[in-house]
Coordinates of C-alpha atoms in Angstrom, one line a residue:
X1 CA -15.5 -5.0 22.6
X2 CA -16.2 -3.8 19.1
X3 CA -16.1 -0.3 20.1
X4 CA -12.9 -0.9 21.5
X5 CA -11.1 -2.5 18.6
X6 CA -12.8 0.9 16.6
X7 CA -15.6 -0.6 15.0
X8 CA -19.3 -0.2 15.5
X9 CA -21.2 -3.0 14.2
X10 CA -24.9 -1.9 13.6
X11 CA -27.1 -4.8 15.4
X12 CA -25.9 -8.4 16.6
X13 CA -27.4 -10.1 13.5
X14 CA -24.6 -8.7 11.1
X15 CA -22.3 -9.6 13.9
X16 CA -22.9 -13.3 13.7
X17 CA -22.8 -12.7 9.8
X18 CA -19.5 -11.5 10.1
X19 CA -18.4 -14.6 11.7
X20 CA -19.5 -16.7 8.3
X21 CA -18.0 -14.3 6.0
X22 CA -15.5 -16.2 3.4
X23 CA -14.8 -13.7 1.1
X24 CA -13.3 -10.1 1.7
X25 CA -14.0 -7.4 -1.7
X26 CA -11.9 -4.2 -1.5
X27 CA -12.2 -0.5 -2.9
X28 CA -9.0 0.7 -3.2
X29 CA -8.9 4.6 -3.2
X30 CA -9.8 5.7 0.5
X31 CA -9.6 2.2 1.5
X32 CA -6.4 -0.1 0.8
X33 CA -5.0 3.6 0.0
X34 CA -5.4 7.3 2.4
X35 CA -7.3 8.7 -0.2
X36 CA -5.1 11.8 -0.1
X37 CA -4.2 11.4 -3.5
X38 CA -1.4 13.9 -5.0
X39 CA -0.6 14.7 -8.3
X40 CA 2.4 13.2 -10.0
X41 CA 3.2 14.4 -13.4
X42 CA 1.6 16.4 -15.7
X43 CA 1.5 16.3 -19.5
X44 CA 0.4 18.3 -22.0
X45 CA -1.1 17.3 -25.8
X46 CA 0.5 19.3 -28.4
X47 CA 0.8 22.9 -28.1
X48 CA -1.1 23.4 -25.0
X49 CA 0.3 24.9 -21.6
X50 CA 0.2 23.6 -18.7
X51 CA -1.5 26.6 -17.1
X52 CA -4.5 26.0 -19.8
X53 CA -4.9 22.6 -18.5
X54 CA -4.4 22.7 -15.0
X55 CA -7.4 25.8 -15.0
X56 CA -9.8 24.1 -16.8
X57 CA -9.6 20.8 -14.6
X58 CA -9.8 22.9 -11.2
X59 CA -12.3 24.5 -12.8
X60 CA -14.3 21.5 -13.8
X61 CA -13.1 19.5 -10.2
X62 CA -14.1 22.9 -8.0
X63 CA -17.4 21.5 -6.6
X64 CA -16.2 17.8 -6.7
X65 CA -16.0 15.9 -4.0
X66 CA -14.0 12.8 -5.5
X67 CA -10.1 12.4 -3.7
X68 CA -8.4 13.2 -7.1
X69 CA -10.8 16.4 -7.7
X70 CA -9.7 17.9 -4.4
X71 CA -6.1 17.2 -5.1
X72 CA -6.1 19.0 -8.3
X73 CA -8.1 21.9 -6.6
X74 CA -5.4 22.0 -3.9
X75 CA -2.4 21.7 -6.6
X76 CA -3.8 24.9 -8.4
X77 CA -4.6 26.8 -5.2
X78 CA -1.1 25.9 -4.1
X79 CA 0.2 27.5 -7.5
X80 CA -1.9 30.8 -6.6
X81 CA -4.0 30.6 -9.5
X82 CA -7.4 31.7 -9.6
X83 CA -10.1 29.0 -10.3
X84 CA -13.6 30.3 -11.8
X85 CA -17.0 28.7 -10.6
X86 CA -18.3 26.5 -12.8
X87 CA -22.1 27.3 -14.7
X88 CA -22.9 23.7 -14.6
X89 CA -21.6 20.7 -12.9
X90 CA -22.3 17.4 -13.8
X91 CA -20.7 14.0 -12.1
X92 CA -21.1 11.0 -13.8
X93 CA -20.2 7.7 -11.3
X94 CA -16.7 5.4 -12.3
X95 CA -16.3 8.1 -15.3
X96 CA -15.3 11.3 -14.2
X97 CA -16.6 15.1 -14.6
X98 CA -18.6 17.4 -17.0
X99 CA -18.6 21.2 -16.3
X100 CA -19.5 24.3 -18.1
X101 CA -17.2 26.8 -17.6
X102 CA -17.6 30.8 -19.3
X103 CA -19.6 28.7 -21.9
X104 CA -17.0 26.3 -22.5
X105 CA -17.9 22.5 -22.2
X106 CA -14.8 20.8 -20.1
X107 CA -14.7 17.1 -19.2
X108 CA -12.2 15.5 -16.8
X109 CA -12.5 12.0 -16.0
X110 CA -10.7 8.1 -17.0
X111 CA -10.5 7.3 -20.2
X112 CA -13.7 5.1 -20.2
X113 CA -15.3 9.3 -20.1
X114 CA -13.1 10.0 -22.9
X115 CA -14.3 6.8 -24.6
X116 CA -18.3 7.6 -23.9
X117 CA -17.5 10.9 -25.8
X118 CA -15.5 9.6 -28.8
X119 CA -12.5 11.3 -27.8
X120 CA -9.4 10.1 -28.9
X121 CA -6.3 9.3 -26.4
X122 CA -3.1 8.7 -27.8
X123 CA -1.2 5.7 -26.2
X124 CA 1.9 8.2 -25.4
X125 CA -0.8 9.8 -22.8
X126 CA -2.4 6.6 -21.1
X127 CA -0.4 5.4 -18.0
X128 CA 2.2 8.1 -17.6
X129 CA 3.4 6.1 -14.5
X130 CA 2.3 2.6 -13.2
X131 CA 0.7 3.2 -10.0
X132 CA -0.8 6.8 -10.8
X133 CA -4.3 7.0 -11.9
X134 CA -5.0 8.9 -15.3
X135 CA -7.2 11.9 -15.3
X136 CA -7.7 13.3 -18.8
X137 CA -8.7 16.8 -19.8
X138 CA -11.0 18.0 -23.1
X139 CA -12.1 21.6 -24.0
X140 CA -15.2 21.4 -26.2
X141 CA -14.2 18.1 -27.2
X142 CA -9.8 18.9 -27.7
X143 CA -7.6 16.6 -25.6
X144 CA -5.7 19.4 -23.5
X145 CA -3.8 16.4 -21.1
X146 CA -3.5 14.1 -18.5
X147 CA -2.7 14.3 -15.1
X148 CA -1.2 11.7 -13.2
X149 CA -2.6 11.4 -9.4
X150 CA -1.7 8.8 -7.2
X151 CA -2.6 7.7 -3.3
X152 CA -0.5 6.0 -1.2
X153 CA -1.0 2.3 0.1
X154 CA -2.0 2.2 3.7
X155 CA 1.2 0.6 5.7
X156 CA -1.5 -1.7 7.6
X157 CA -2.6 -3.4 4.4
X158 CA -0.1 -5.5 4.1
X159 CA -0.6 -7.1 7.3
X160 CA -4.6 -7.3 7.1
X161 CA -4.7 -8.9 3.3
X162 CA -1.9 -11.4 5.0
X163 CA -3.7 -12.2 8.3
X164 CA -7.1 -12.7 6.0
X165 CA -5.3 -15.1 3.8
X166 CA -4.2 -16.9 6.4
X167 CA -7.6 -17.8 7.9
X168 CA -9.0 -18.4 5.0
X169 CA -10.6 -15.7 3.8
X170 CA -10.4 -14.9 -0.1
X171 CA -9.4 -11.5 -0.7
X172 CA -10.8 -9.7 -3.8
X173 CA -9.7 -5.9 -5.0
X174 CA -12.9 -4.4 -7.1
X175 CA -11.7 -0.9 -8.6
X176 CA -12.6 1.6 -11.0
X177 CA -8.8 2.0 -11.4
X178 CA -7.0 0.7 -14.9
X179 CA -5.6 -2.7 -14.6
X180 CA -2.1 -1.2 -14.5
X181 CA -3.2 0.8 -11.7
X182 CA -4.9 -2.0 -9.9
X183 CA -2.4 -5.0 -10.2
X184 CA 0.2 -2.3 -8.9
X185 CA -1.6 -1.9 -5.8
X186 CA -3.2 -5.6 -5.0
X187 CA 0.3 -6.7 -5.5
X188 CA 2.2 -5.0 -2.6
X189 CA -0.7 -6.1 0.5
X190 CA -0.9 -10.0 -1.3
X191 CA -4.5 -9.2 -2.4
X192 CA -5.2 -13.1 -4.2
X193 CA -7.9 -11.5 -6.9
X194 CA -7.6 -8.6 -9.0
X195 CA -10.7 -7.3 -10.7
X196 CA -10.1 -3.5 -12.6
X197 CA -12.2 -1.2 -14.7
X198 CA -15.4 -2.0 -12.7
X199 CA -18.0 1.0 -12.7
X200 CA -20.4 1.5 -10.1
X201 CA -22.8 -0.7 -11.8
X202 CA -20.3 -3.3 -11.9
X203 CA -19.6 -3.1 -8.4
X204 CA -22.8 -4.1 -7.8
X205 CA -23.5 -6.4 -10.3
X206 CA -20.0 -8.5 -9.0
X207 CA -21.3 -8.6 -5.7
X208 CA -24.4 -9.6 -6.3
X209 CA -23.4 -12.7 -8.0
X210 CA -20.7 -13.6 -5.1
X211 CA -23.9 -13.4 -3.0
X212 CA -26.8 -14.8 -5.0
X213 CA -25.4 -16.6 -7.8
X214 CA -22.7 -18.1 -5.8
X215 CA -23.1 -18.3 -2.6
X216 CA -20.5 -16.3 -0.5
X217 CA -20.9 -14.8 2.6
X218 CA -19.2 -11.6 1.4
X219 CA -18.0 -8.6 3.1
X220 CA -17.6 -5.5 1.2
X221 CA -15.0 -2.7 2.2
X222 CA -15.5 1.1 0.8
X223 CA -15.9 4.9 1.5
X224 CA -16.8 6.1 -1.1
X225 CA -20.1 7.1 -3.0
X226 CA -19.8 5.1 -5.5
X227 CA -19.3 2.0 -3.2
X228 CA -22.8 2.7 -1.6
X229 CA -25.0 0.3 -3.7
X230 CA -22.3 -2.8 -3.7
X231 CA -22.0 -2.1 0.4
X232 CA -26.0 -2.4 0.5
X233 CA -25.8 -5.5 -1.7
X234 CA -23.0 -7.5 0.4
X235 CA -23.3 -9.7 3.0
X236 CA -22.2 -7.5 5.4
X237 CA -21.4 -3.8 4.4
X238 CA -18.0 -2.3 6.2
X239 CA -17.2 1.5 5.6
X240 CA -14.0 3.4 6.8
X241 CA -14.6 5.8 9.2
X242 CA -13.3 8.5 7.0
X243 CA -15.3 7.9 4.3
X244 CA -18.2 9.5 2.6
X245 CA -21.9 10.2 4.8
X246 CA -23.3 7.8 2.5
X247 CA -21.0 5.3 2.4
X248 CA -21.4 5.2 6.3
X249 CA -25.1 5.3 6.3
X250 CA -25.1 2.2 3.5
X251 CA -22.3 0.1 5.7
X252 CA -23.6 -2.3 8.3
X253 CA -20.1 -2.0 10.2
X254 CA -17.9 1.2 10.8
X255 CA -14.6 1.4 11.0
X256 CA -13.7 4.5 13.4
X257 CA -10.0 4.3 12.7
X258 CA -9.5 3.0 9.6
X259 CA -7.3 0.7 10.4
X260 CA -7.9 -2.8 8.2
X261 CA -5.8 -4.5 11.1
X262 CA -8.8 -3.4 13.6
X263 CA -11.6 -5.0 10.7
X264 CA -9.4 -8.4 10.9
X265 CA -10.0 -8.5 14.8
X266 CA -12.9 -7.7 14.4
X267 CA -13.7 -10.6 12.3
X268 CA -11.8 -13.0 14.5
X269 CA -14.0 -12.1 17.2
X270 CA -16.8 -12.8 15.3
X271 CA -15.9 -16.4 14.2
X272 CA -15.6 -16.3 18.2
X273 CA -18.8 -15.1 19.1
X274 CA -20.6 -17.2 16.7
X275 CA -18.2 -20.3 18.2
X276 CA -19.7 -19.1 21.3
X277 CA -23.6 -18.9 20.3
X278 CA -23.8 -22.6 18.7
X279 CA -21.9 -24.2 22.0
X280 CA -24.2 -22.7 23.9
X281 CA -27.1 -23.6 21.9
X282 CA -25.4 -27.3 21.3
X283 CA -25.1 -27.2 25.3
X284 CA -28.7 -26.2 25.8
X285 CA -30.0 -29.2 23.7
X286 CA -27.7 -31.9 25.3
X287 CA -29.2 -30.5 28.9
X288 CA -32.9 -30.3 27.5
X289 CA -32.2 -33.8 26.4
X290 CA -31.0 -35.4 29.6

C-alpha cells in the first residue's frame, strides 16, 4: 500500500515509527521547493561586468552538483559563453564554493563563505529580492557580485503543511537559506516554525536535540547532501525521490514522486497500522486472559 501511494518504506519497524511521529522538519530547496532554481537578477560591484562575473562563477559552479551551481552553469551555457575547467575544486557544506581557475582563486557561496573569508558585502548587495537566495562572487579576495537564484514552492505544499497541522503534527522548516529567504517560503505552505541559517552541522545538531534532548518522534524531510547526517539522526529519515544518491541511501522512507501530499498519507496510514497492531495485541491479551 506504501508502494502505491509512492513511498517505499525500508522495514516495518520505521513504519510503526512513522505512526508516532509528532514533529515534521523540512529542507526547503529540493523539497518544499523543485530544486530547479533559476536565476533572477544580477548585480555587479563597482566597475565590474557582468560577463566577468557570470564566467568566474560557472567556472567555479562547473563540477558542482548543488541546484543553484547548475542553474548558473545552464544561465551561461544558454548565453553561449565558454566556461573553462576549473584546476581545483573545493565544496565546503552550507557555505558555498572555492575553485582555482587559470591560477585565480574564485569563491562563490552565501555570505556566511564571504564572512569565513573576511570579505566585505555591502548591504546594497545582500537580498536583492525577498525570496531569491544570494550567491556572491570574489576574485582573489574582490567582491565581483551577487546573483540572485530562486526555486519555486511546490503547489502541493500548501496542502501537506495544512493536512499535518491539522493532525497534530508540528511543522518545522530547517534551512541554510537567510531568514528573509526562509520566512518567505515557510509563510506561503503555513509551516508553524521557522529556523534559517542552519549549516550542515546545525542540521544535525537541531535534530538531535528534538530527538534526544527532548523527546520527539521526529521525521526529517531532505534530498540533498547536506541533509544526509540530520536524515540519519531523525526518528525516521524521508528523502524525495529526486533527490541526491546519498540522501536516498541515508533516508529510511522514499518518496518516488515527490509529492508531500503522498508523505501525509503515508503517515495517516501509519497512525493506522500502528492503531491496528496494539488492538490486536490488546485483543490477544483479553483472549489469553479469558
Amino acid at each position: 500500500r506504501c508502494a502505491r501511494l509512492g513511498a517505499i518504506v525500508k522495514g516495518g519497524i520505521h513504519l510503526e515509527t512513522l505512526g508516532r511521529v509528532d514533529t515534521v522538519v523540512f529542507d526547503k530547496t529540493g523539497t518544499l521547493t523543485f530544486g530547479r532554481p533559476e536565476i533572477q537578477r544580477i548585480i555587479t560591484f563597482g566597475e565590474i561586468s557582468i560577463e566577468k562575473l557570470l564566467d568566474a562563477a560557472a567556472s567555479a559552479e562547473l563540477r558542482s552538483e548543488h541546484p543553484f551551481g547548475n542553474a548558473i552553469v545552464a544561465y551561461v551555457r544558454m548565453l553561449g559563453r565558454s566556461i573553462r575547467e576549473p584546476e581545483r575544486f573545493d565544496y565546503t557544506p552550507g557555505r558555498g564554493i572555492t575553485a582555482l581557475v587559470d591560477g585565480v582563486v574564485i569563491l562563490v557561496g552565501n555570505a556566511a563563505l564571504m564572512q569565513d573569508r573576511d570579505i566585505t558585502v555591502p548591504l546594497s548587495l545582500r537580498h536583492v529580492q525577498e525570496t531569491a537566495s544570494d550567491v556572491f562572487v570574489t576574485q582573489d579576495g574582490v567582491l565581483l557580485g551577487v546573483i540572485a537564484v530562486s526555486d519555486m514552492v511546490r503547489p502541493e505544499a500548501k496542502g501537506a503543511i495544512e493536512a499535518l497541522n491539522g493532525i497534530g503534527i508540528r511543522t518545522i522548516l530547517l534551512t541554510g537559506d537567510s531568514r528573509t529567504v526562509a520566512e518567505a517560503v515557510g509563510r506561503e505552505p503555513g509551516i508553524r516554525k521557522i529556523e534559517p541559517e542552519a549549516l550542515p552541522e546545525e542540521k544535525l545538531a537541531r535534530i538531535r536535540v528534538l530527538v534526544k534532548g527532548e523527546g520527539h518522534v521526529v521525521a526529517m524531510v531532505g534530498d540533498g547532501v547536506n541533509d544526509a547526517p540530520a536524515l540519519v539522526e531523525a526518528s525516521v529519515g524521508v528523502a524525495m525521490g529526486s533527490g541526491t544518491d546519498v540522501a536516498r541511501e541515508s533516508a529510511d522512507v522514499v518518496l518516488l514522486g515527490n509529492d508531500l501530499v503522498r508523505f501525509v498519507e503515508t503517515l495517516r496510514m501509519a497512525r493506522r497500522v500502528r492503531r491496528t497492531i496494539w488492538q490486536n495485541f490488546a485483543g490477544t491479551l483479553a483472549v489469553d486472559a479469558l
